[in-house]
Short mmCIF file of N, CA, C and O in Angstrom, two decimals:
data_model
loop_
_atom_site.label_atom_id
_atom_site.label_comp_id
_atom_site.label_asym_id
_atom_site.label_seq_id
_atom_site.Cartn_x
_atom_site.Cartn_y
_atom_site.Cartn_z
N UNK A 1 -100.96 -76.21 137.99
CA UNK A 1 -100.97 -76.68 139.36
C UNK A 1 -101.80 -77.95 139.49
O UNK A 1 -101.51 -78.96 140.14
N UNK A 2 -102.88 -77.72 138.75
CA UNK A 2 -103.46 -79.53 138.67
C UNK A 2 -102.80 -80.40 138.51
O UNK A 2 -102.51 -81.12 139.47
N UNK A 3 -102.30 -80.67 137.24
CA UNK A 3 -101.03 -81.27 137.11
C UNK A 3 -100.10 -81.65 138.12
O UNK A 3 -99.68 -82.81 138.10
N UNK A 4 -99.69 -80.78 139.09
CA UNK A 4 -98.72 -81.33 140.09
C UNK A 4 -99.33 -81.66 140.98
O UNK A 4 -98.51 -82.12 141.77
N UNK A 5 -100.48 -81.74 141.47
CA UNK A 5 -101.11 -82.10 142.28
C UNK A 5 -101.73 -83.74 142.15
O UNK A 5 -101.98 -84.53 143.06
N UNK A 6 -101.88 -83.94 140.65
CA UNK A 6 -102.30 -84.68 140.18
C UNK A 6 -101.18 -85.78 140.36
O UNK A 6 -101.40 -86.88 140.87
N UNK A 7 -99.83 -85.31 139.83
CA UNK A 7 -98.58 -86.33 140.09
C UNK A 7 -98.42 -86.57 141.43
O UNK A 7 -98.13 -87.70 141.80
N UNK A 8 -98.58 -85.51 142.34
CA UNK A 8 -98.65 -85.85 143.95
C UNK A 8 -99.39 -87.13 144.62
O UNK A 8 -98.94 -87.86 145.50
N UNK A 9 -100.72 -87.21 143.94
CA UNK A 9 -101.63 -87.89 144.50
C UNK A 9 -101.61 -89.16 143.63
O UNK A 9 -101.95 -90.22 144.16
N UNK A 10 -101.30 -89.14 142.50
CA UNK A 10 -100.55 -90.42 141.73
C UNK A 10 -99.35 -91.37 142.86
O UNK A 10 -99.25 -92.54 143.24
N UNK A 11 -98.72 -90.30 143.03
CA UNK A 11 -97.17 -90.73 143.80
C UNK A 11 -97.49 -91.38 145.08
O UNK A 11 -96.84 -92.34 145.50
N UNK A 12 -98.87 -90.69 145.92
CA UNK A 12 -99.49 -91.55 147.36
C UNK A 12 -100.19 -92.46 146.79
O UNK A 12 -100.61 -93.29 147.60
N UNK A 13 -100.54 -92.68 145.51
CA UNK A 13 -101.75 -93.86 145.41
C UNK A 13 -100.34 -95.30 145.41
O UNK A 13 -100.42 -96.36 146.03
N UNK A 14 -99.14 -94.84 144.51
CA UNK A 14 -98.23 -95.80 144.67
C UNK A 14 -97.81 -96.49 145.61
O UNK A 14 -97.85 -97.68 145.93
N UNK A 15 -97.26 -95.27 146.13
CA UNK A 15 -96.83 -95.65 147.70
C UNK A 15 -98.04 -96.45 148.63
O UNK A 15 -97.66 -97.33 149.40
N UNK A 16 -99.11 -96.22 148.56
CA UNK A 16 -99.86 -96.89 149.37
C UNK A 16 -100.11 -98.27 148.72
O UNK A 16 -99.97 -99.30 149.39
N UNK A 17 -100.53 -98.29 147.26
CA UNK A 17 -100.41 -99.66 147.02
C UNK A 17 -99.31 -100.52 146.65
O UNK A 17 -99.37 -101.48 145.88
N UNK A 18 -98.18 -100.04 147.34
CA UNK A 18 -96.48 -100.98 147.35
C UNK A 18 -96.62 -101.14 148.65
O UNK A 18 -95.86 -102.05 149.00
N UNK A 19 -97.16 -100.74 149.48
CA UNK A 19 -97.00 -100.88 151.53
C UNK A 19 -98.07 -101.64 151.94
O UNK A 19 -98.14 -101.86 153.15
N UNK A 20 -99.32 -102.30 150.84
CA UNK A 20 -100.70 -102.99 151.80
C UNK A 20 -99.65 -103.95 151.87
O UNK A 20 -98.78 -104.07 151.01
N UNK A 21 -99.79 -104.78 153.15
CA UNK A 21 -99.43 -105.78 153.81
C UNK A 21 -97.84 -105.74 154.36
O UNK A 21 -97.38 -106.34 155.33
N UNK A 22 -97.18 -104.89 153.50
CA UNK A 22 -95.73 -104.89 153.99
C UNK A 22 -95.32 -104.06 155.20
O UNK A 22 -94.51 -104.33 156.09
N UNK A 23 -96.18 -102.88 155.00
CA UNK A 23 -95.88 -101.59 156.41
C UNK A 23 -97.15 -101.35 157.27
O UNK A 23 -98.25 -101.06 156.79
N UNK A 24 -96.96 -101.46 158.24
CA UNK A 24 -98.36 -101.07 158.95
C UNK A 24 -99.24 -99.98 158.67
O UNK A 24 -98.68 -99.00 158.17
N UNK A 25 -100.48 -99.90 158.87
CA UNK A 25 -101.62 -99.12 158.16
C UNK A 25 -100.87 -97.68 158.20
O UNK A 25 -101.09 -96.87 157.31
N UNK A 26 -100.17 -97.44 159.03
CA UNK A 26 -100.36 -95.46 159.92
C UNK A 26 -99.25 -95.68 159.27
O UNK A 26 -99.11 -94.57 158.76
N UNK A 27 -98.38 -96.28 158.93
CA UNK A 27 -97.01 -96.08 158.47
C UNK A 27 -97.01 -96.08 157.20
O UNK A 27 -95.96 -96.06 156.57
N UNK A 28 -98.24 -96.09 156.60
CA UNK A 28 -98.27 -96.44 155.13
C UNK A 28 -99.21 -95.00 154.90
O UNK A 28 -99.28 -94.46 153.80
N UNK A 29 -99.76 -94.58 155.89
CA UNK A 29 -100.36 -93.40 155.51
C UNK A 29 -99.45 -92.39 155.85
O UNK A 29 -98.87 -92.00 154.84
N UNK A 30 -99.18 -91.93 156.65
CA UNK A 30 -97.96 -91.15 156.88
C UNK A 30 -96.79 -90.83 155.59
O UNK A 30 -96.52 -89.71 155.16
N UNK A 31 -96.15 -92.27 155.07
CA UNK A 31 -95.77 -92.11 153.44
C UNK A 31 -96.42 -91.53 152.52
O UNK A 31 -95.95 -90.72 151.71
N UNK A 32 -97.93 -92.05 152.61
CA UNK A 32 -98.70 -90.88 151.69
C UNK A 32 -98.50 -89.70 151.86
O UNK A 32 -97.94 -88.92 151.10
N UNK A 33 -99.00 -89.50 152.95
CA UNK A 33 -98.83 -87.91 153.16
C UNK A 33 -97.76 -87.18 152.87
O UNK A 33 -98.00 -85.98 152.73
N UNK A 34 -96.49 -87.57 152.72
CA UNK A 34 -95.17 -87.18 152.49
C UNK A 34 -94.84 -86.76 151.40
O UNK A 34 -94.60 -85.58 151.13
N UNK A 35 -94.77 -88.09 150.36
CA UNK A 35 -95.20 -88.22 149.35
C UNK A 35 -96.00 -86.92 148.25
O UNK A 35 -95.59 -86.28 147.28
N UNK A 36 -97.14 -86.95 148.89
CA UNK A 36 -98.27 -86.39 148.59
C UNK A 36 -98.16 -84.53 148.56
O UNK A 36 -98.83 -83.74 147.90
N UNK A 37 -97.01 -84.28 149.59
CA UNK A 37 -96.78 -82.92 149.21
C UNK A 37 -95.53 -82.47 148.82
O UNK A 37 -94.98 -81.41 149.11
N UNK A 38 -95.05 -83.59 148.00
CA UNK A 38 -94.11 -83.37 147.19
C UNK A 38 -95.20 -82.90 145.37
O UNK A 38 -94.61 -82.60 144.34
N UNK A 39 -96.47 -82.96 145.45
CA UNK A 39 -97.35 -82.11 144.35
C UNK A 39 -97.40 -80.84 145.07
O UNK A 39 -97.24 -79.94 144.25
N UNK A 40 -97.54 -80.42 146.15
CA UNK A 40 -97.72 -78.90 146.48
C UNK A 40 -96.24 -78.10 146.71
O UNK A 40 -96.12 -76.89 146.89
N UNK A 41 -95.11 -79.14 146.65
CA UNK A 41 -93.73 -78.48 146.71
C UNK A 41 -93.30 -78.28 145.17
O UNK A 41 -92.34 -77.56 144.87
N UNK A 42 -94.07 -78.96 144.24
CA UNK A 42 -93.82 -78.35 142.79
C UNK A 42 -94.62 -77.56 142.25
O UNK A 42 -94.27 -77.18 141.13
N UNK A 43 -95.89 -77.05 142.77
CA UNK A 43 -96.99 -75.77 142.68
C UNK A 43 -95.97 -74.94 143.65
O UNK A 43 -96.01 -73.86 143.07
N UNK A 44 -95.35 -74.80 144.42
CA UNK A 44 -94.47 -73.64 145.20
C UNK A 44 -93.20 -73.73 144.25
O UNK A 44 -93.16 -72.74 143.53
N UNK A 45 -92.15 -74.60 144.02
CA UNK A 45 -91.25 -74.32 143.68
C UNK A 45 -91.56 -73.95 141.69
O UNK A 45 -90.69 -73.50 140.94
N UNK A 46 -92.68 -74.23 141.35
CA UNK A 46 -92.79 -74.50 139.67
C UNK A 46 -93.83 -72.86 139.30
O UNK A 46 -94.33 -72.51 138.23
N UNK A 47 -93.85 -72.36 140.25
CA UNK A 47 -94.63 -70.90 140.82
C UNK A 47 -96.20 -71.05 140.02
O UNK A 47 -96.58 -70.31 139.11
N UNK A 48 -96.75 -71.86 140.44
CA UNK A 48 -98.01 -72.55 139.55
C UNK A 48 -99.14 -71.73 140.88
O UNK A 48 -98.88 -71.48 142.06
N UNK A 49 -100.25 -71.50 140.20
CA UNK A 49 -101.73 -71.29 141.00
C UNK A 49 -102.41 -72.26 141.13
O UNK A 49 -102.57 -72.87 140.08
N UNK A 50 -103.21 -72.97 142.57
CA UNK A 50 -103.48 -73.35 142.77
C UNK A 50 -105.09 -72.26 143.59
O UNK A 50 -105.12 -71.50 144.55
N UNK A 51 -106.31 -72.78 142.50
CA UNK A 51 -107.54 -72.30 143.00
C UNK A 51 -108.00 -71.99 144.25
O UNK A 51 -108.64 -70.95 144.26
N UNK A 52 -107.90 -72.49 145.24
CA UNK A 52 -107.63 -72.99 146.53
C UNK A 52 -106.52 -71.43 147.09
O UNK A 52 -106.89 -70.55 147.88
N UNK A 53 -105.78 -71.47 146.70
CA UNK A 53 -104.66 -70.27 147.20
C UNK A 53 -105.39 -68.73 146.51
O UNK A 53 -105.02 -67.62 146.91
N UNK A 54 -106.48 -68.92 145.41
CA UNK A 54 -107.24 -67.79 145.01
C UNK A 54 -108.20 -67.27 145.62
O UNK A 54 -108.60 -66.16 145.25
N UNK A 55 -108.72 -67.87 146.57
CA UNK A 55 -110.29 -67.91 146.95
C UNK A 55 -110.29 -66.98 148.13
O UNK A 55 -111.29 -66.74 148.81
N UNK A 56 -108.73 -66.34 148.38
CA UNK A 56 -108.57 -65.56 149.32
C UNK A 56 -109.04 -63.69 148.67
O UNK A 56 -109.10 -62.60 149.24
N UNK A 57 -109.21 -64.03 147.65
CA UNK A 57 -109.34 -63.07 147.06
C UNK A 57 -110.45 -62.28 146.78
O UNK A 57 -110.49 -61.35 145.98
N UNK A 58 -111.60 -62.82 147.68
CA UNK A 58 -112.84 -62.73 148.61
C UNK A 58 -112.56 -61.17 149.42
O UNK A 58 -113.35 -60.23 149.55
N UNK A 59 -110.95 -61.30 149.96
CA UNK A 59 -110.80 -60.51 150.63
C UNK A 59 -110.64 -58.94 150.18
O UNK A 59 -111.05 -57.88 150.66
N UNK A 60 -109.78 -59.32 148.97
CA UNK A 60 -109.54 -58.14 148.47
C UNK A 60 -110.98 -57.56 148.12
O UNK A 60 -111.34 -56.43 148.47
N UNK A 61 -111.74 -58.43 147.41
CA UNK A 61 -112.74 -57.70 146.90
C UNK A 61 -113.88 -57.08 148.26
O UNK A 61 -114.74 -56.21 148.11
N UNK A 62 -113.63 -57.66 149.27
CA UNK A 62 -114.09 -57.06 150.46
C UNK A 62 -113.72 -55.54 151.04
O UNK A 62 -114.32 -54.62 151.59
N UNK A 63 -112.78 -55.74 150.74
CA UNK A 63 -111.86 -53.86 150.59
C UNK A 63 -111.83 -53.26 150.03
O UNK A 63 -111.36 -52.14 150.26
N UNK A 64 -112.48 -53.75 148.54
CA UNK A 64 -112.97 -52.98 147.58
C UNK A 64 -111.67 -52.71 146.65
O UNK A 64 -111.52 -51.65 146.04
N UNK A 65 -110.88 -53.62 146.63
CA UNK A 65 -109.48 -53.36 146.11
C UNK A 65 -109.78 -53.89 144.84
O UNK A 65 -109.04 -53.19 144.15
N UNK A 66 -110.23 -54.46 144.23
CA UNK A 66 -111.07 -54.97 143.04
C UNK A 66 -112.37 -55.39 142.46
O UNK A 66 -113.26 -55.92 143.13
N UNK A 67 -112.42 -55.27 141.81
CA UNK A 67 -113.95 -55.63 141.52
C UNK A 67 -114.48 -56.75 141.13
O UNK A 67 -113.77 -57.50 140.46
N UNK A 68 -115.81 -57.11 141.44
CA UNK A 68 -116.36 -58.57 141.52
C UNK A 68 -115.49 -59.19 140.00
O UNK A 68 -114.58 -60.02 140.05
N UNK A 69 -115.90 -58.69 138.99
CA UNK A 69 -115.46 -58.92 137.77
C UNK A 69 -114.41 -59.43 137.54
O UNK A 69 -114.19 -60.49 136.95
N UNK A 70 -113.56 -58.55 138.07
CA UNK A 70 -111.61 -59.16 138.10
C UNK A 70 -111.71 -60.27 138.97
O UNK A 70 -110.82 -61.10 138.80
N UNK A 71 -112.63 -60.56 139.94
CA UNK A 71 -112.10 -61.59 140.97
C UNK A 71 -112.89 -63.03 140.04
O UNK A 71 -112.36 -64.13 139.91
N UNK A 72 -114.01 -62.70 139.59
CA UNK A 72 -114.48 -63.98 138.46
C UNK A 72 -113.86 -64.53 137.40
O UNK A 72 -114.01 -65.61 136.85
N UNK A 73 -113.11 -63.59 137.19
CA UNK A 73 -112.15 -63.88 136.00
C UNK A 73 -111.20 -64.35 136.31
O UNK A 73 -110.91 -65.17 135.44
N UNK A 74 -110.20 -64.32 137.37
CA UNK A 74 -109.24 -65.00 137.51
C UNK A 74 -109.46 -66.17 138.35
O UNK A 74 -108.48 -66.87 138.60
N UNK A 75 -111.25 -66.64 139.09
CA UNK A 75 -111.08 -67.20 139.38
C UNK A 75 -111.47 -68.71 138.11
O UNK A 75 -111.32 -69.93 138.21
N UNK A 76 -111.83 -68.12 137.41
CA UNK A 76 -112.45 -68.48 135.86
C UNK A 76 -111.04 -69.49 135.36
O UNK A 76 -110.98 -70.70 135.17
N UNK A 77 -110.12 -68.56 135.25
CA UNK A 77 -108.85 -69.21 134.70
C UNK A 77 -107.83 -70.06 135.38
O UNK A 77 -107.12 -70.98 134.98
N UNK A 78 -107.97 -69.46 136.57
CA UNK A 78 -107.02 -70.85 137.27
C UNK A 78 -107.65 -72.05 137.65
O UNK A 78 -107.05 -73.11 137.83
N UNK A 79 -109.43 -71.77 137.82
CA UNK A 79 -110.05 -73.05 137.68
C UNK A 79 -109.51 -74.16 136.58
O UNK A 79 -108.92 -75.24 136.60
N UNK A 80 -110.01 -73.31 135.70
CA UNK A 80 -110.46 -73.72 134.51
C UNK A 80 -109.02 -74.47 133.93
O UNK A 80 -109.11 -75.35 133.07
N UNK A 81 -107.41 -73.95 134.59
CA UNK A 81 -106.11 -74.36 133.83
C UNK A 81 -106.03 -75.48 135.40
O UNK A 81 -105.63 -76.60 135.08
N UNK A 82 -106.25 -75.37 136.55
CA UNK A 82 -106.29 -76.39 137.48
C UNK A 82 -106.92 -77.81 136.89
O UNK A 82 -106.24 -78.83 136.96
N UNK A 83 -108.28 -77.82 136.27
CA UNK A 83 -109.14 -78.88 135.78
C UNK A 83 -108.15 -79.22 134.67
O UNK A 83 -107.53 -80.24 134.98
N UNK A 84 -107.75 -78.72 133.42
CA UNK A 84 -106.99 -79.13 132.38
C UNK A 84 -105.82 -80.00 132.76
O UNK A 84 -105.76 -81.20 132.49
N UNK A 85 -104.78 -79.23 133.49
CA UNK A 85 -103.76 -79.83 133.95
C UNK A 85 -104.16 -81.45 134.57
O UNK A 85 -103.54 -82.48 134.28
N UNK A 86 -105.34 -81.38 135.45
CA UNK A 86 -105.64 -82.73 136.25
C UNK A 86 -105.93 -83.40 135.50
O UNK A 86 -105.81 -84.61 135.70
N UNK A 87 -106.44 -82.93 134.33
CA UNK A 87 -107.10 -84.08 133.26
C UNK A 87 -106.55 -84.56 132.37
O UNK A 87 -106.80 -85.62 131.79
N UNK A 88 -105.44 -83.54 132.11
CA UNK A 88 -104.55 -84.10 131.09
C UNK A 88 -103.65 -85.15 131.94
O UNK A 88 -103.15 -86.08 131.31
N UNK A 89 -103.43 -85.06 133.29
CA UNK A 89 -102.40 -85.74 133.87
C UNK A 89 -103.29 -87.56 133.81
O UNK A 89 -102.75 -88.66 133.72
N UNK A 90 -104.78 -87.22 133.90
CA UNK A 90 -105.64 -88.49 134.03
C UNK A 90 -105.69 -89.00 132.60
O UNK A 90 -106.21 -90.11 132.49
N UNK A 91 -105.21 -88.35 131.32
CA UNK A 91 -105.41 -89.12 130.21
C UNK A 91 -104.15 -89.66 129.91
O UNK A 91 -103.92 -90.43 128.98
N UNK A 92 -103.16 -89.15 130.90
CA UNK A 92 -101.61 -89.48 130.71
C UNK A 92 -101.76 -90.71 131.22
O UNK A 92 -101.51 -91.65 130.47
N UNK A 93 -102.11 -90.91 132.31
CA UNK A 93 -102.34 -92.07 133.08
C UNK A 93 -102.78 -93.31 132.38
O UNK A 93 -103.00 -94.34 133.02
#
């Protein structure tokens, strides 16, 4: 999911620097933004975890539906494959 997030925010840095001077400021951000969640439409459609979508998992362990342990651990790994993915996408770069 780093990774696509990473191409997302690659894809608005483009778009914004092909529009200074050609499209007006809000119209050039607005493209970003568009743009920009075409990385969170390939973490939904590419069925990827995104850390951020884990942290709900506060809850479960509030209900006692798991234990601290399980919730460190997975939050351990999708960190940890979120950071890889972004970094590998930044050495691609």
């Amino acid at each position: 999911a780093g990774a696509f997030i990473a191409l997302g925010a690659m894809f608005a840095t483009t778009v914004l620097a092909g529009a200074d001077g050609v499209v007006p400021f809000g119209l050039s951000r607005l493209f970003a933004g568009l743009v920009f969640s075409l990385g969170l439409i390939l973490v939904v459609v590419g069925g990827a975890e995104l850390f951020t979508g884990n942290t709900l998992m506060v809850m479960a362990l509030a209900a006692r539906k798991i234990a601290l342990a399980e919730m460190l651990r997975a939050w351990s790994i999708v960190y940890l494959g979120n950071f890889v993915g972004a970094l590998g996408t930044a050495v691609l770069v």
